[in-house]
Each structure stands twice: as structure tokens, then as C-alpha cells.
Short mmCIF file of C-alpha atoms in Angstrom, two decimals:
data_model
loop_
_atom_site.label_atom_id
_atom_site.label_comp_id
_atom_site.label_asym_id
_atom_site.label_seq_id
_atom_site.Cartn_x
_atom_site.Cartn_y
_atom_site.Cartn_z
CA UNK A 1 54.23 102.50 109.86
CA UNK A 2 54.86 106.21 110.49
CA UNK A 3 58.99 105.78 110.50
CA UNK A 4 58.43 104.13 106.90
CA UNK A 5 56.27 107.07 105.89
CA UNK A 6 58.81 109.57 106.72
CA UNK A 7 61.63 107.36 105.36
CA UNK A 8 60.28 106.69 101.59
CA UNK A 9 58.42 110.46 102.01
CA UNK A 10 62.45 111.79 102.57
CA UNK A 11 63.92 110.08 99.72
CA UNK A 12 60.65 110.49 96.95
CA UNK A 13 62.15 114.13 96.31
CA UNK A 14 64.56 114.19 93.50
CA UNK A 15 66.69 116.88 95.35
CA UNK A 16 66.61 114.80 98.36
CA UNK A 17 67.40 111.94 96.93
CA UNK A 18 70.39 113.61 94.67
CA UNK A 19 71.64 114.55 98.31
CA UNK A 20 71.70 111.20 99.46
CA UNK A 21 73.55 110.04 96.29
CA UNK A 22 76.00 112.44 96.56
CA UNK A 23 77.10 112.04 100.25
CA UNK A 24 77.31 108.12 99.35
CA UNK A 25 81.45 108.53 100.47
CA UNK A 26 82.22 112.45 100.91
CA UNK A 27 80.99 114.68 103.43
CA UNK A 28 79.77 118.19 102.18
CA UNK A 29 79.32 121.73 102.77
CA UNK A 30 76.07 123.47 102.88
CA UNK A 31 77.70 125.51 100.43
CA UNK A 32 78.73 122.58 98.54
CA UNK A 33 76.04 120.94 98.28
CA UNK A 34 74.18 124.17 97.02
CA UNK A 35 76.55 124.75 94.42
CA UNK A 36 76.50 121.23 92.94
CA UNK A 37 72.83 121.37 93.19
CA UNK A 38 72.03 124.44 91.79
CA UNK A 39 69.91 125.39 94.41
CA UNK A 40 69.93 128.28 97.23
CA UNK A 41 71.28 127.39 100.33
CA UNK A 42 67.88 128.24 102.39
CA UNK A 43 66.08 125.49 100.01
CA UNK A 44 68.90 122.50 100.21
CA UNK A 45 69.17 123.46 104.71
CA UNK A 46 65.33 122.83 104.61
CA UNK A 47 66.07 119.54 102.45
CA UNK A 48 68.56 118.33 104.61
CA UNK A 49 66.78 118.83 107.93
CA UNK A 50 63.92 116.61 106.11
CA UNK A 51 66.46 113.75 105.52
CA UNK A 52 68.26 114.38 108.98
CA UNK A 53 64.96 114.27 110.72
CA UNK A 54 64.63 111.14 109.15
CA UNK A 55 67.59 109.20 110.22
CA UNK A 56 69.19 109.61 106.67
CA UNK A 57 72.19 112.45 107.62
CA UNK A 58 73.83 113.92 110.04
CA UNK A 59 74.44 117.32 110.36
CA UNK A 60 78.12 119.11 112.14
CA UNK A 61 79.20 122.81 112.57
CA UNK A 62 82.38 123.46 112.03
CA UNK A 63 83.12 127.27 113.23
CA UNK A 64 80.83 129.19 110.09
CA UNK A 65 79.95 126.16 108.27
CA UNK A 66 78.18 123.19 108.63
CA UNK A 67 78.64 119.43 106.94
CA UNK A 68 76.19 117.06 106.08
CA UNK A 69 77.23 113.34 105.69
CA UNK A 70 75.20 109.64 105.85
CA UNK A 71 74.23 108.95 109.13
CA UNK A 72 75.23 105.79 110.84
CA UNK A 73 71.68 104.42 111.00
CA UNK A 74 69.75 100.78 109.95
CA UNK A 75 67.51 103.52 107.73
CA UNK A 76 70.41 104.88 106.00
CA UNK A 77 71.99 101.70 104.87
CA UNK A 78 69.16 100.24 104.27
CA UNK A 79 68.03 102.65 102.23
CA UNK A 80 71.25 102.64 99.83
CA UNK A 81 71.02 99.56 99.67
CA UNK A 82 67.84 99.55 98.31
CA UNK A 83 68.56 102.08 96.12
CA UNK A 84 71.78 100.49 94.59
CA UNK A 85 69.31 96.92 94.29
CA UNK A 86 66.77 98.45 92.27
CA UNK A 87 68.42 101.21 90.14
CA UNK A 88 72.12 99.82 90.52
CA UNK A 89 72.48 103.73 91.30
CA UNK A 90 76.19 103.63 93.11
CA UNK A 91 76.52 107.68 93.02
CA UNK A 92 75.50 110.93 91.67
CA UNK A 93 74.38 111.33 88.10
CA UNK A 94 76.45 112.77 85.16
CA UNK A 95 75.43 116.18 85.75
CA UNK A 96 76.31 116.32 89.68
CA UNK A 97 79.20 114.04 89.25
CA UNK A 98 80.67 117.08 87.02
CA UNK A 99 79.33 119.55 89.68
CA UNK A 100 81.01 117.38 92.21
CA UNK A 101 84.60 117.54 90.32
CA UNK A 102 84.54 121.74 90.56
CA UNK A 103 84.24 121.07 94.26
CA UNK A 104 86.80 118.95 94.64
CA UNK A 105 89.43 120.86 92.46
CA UNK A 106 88.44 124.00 94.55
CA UNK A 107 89.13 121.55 97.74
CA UNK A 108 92.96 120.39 96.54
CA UNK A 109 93.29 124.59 95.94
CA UNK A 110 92.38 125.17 99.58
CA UNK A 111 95.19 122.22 100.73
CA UNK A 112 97.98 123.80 98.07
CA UNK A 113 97.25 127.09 99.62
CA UNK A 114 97.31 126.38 103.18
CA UNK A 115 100.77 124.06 102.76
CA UNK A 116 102.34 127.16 100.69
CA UNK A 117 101.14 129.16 104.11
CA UNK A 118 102.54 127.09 106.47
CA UNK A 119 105.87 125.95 104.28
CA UNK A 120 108.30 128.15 106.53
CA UNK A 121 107.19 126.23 109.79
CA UNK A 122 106.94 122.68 108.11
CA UNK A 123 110.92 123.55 106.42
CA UNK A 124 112.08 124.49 110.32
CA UNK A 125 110.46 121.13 111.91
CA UNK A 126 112.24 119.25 109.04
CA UNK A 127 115.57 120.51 109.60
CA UNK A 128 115.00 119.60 113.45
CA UNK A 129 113.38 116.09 113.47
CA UNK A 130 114.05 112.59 111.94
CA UNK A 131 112.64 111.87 108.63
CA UNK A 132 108.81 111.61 108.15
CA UNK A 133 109.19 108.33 106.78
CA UNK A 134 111.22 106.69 109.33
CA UNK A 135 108.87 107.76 112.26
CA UNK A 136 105.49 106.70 110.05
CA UNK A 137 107.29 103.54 109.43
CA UNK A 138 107.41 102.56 113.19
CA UNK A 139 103.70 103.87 114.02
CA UNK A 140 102.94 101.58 110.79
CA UNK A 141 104.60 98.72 112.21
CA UNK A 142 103.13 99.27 115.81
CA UNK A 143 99.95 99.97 114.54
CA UNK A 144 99.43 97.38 112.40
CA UNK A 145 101.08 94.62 114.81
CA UNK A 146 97.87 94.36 116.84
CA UNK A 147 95.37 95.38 114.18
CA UNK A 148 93.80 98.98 113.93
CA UNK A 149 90.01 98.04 113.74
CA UNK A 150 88.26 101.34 114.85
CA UNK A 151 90.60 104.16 114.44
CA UNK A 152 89.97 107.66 116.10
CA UNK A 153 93.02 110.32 115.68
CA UNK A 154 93.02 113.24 118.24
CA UNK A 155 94.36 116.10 117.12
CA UNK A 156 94.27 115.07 113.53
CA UNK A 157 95.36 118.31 111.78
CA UNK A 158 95.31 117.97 108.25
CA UNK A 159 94.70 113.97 108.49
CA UNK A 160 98.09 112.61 107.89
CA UNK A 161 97.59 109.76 110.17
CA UNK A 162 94.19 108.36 108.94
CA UNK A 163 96.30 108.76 105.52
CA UNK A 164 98.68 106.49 106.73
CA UNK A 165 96.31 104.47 108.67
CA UNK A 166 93.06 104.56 107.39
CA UNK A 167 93.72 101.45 104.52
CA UNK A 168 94.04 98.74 107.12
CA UNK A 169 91.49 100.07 109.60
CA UNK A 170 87.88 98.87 109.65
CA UNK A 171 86.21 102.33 110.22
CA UNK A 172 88.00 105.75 110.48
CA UNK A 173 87.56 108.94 112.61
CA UNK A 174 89.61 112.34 113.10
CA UNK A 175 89.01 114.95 115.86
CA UNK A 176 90.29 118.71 115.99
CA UNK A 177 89.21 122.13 117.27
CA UNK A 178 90.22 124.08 114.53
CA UNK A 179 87.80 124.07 111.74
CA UNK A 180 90.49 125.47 109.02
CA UNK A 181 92.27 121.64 110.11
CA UNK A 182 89.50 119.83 109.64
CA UNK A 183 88.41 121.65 105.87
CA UNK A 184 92.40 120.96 105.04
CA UNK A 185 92.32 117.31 106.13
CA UNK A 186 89.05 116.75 104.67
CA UNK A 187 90.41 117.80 101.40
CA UNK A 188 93.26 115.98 101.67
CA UNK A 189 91.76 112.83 102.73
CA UNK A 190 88.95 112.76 99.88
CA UNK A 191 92.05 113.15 97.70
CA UNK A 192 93.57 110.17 98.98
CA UNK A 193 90.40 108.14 98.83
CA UNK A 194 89.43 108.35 102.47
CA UNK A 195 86.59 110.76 101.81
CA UNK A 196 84.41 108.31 104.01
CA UNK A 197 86.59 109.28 106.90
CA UNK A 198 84.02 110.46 110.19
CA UNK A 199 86.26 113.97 110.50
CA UNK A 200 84.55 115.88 113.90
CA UNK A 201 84.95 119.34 115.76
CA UNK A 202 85.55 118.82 119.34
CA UNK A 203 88.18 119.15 122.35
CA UNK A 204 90.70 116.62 122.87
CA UNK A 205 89.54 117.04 126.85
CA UNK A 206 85.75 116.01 125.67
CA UNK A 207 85.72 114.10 122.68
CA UNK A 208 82.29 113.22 121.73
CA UNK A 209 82.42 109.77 121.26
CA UNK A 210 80.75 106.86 123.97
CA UNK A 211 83.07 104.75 126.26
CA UNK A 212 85.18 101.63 123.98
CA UNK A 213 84.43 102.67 120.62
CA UNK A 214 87.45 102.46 119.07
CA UNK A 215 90.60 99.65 118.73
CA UNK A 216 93.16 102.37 118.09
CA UNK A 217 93.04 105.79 119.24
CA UNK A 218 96.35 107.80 118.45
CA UNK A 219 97.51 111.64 119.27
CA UNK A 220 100.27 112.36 117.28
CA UNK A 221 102.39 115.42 117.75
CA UNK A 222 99.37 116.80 120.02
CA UNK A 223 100.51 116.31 123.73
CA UNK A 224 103.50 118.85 123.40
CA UNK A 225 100.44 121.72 122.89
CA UNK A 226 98.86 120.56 125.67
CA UNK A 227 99.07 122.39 129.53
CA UNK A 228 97.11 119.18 131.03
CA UNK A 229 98.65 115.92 128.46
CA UNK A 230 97.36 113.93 131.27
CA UNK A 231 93.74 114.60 131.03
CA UNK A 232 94.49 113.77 127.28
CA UNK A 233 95.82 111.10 127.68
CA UNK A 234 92.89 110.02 130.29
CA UNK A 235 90.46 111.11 127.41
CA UNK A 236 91.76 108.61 125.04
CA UNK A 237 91.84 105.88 127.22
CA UNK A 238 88.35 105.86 128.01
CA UNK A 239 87.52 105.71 124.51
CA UNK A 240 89.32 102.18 123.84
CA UNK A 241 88.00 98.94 123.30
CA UNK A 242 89.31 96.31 126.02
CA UNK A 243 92.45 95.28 123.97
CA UNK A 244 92.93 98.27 122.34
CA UNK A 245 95.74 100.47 121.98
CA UNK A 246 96.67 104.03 122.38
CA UNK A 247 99.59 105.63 120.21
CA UNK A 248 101.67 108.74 121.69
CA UNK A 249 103.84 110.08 119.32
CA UNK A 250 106.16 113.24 120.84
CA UNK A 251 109.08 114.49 121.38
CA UNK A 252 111.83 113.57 124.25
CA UNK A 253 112.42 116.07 126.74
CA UNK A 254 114.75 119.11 125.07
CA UNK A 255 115.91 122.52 125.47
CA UNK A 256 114.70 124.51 121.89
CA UNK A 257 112.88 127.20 123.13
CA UNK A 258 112.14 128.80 120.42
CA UNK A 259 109.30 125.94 119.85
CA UNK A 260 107.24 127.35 122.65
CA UNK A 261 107.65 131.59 121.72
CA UNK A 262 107.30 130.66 118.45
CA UNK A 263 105.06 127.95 117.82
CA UNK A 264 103.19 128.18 121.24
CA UNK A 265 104.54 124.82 122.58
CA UNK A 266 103.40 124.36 125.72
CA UNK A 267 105.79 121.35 126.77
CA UNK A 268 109.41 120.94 125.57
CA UNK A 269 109.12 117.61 124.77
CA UNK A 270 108.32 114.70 127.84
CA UNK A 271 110.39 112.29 129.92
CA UNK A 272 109.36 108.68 129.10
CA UNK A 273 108.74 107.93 132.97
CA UNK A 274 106.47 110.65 133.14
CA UNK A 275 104.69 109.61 130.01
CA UNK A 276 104.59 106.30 131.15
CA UNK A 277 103.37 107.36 134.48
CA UNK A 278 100.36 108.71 132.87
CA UNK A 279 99.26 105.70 131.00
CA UNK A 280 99.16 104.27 134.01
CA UNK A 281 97.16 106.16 135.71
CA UNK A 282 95.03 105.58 132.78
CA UNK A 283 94.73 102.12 133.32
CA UNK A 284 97.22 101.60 130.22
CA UNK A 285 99.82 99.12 130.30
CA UNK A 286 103.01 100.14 128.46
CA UNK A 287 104.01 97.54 125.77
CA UNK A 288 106.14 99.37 123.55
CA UNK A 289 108.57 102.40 123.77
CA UNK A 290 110.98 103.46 120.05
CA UNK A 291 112.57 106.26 119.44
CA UNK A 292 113.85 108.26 116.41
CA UNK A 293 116.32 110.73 116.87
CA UNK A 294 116.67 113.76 114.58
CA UNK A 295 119.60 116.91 114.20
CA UNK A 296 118.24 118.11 117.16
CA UNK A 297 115.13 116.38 118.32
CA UNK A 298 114.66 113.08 119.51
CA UNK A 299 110.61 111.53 118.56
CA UNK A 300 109.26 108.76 120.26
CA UNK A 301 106.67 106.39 120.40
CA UNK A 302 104.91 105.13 123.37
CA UNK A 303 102.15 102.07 122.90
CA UNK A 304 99.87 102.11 125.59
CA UNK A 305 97.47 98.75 126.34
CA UNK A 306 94.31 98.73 127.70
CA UNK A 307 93.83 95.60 129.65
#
């Protein structure tokens, strides 16, 4: 009786239950949400705790902020549901919807300036690797062979990979230390439609997420940044479904230097019987192997089973 109390107690505030409307398929800010609800931020952190306490949200920091999306819960879907049965209410009303839009343009603002930031570094990559397309192509194709189901990318950056794919997987999650990645990719994502995306701070040596619970786990472009790849790679492993499949996508051992004084690679680039090696020991079998060569780099792509 109690845990019904505090449920329909949560949602009978119309602020509260504006909050839940709104975080029906984006994660916001604290900030965010105060601005869209016209409210200070001390009121709508006092308002969230009530629906977190609740089972209705989940709370994250990220570095100085802190996001507030649906929690995973019975409560919480039942609870839309309910709502959405007897009102037909899919989202926010008019008034936050409009709200809502400011965000978002101020979101696609934050992901034009941070690619006009970083344009000198992405021009220099270009110029050394094989086309984007050709290399998403193959992940596609590898990807997609077995089926993606649960999807968790490492390393995510600004969320290229749950762009690419996030469609065909069942649920989708993105991990990365860096709070300025995961405000870009967040933006970018919600852009794309994949606002609903689970997008987490953590280390790609302790991800927070329980034993098997994901299909597909992929670190792209991540290991090469990395002084221990095989406690990564380890990492990953133990987060896969029986059946389920890690991605590696790298580059092949090579001699550019100026990658690690200037863009603090640790590793230039891996041998595939090394990488192999380490699957391995991860209790991976290796069932695929492509590569892609570039002007002067060579990318590959290792598919790793688990049994």
C-alpha cells in the first residue's frame, strides 16, 4: 500500500508530473529542466529527488552537472502507461514543448561549436585514414550479421556509433569519462532521434553495468588511448551476453608519431596477433578480422565471440 502512496503522491504534482512528461524520450539537465519549467533549480532538485525516491527517475553527474532521465523500473512504465491510457498524454504540453525546442536549438549550438573546435584534428585524421563511410559500412555489416540486441559503446565520444547503430538495436547505451563527450553526443543523438539513448559517465576499466547485459558491446577508436587495452578489452567481455559480440575497431601497427605528441596516443596502432591474443584471454573467440587501408593508416576490425 505504502509504494502506491508514494507512487500516485509523486506524480499528483503538476510540476512533477510535467517532469515526467518531459523526460518521456530525452534526458535533461537540472538546468534544463529549470529553464523549461520556469522554476529555480533548488525547487525542480527537490522535485526530482521526490520522483527518484519513488522509482520514477534516475539521477547521473556528469563533472558540474547532473541529468535526470525515466528510470528503468515496473513503476515508471507503468505509470506512463497509465498516463498515456487515460489522458492519451504522449509528451509535454504546448507550452513546455516550446520551452523544450529553445533547449534543443541551444543543444545543436553546443555540437556546431565543439566540431568548429576540433575541425583542425578531424581534417588531419581524414587526410590519414580510409573514408568514414567505407569503415562504418563494414562495422554495419558485421554488426548487423549477428543482430545488435543490447548495444553498449565504450568510449562513445560524441555518439557516432549508436548513430550508426542504434536503429537496429533493441536498447542503446554509450559510456565516456569526459562529460564535454557525453553533453556533445547527447546533443547529437537527440538530433538524430536517439534521444532515448542510456548515455553514462564512467571508466572504460569499471563500467557500471552487471555481468551479460548487453548483445553488442563495441570500442571504437578507444584502445589506441589506452596504456592497459587489455583490461579493456577484459572489461567488455564480461559485459556480453553468451552469444554476443565485441567490436574492436583500431588502427594496424604504424610509425606516425606525431599521433602520440600530439594527440596523446598511447599505442601506435596494434598487431592483429596481439589483439587477437587478448580476446582470448578474454574468453572471446575471433570470428572475423577486415581491414581498410587509408594514405597512411591502415583500420581494422576485429569481431570477437563470446562462447
Amino acid at each position: 500500500m505504502q509504494r502506491l502512496l508514494d507512487l500516485f503522491s509523486a506524480l499528483a504534482d503538476p510540476s512533477r508530473l510535467r517532469i515526467f512528461l518531459l523526460l518521456r524520450e530525452i534526458e535533461l539537465s537540472m538546468g534544463e529542466l529549470a529553464q523549461v519549467l520556469n522554476q529555480s533549480q533548488p525547487r525542480i532538485s527537490r522535485h526530482v529527488r521526490i520522483l527518484a525516491e519513488a522509482g520514477l527517475l534516475r539521477r547521473q553527474k556528469e563533472g558540474a552537472f547532473a541529468f535526470v532521465r525515466r528510470a528503468e523500473s515496473e513503476a515508471a512504465r507503468a505509470a506512463a502507461a497509465l498516463i498515456e491510457r487515460l489522458d492519451g498524454e504522449r509528451g509535454p504540453a504546448a507550452v513546455d514543448r516550446a520551452r523544450l525546442a529553445d533547449v534543443r536549438a541551444q543543444r545543436r549550438a553546443l555540437l556546431d561549436r565543439w566540431f568548429a573546435d576540433h575541425a583542425e584534428e578531424w581534417d588531419l585524421m581524414r587526410s590519414l585514414e580510409a573514408p568514414d563511410a567505407e569503415v562504418e559500412a563494414a562495422i554495419l555489416e558485421l554488426a548487423t550479421a549477428r543482430g545488435i540486441g543490447r548495444l553498449l559503446d565504450i568510449g562513445t565520444g560524441t555518439g557516432r556509433m549508436i548513430e550508426l547503430l542504434g536503429p537496429a538495436a533493441k536498447a542503446m547505451a554509450g559510456l565516456d569519462r569526459s562529460p564535454e563527450m557525453l553533453r556533445v553526443a547527447r546533443s547529437k543523438l537527440e538530433a538524430a532521434g536517439l534521444g532515448a539513448a542510456d548515455l553514462r559517465p564512467g571508466d572504460v576499466h569499471d563500467p557500471p553495468f552487471p555481468h551479460e547485459s548487453f548483445e553488442t558491446v563495441i570500442l571504437h577508436q578507444l584502445l589506441h588511448f589506452l596504456d592497459t587495452p587489455e583490461a579493456a578489452i577484459a572489461e567488455a567481455a564480461r559485459l556480453l551476453a553468451p552469444g554476443g559480440q565485441l567490436l574492436l575497431v583500431d588502427y594496424l601497427a604504424h610509425d606516425l608519431e606525431e599521433l602520440a605528441t600530439r594527440f596523446r596516443h598511447a599505442r601506435l596502432g596494434f598487431d592483429p596477433a596481439d589483439v587477437e591474443a587478448m580476446l582470448k584471454a578474454s574468453g572471446l573467440d575471433l570470428r572475423a578480422f577486415r581491414t581498410i587501408a587509408g594514405p597512411r593508416l591502415v583500420i581494422a576490425i576485429w569481431q570477437g565471440v563470446r562462447a
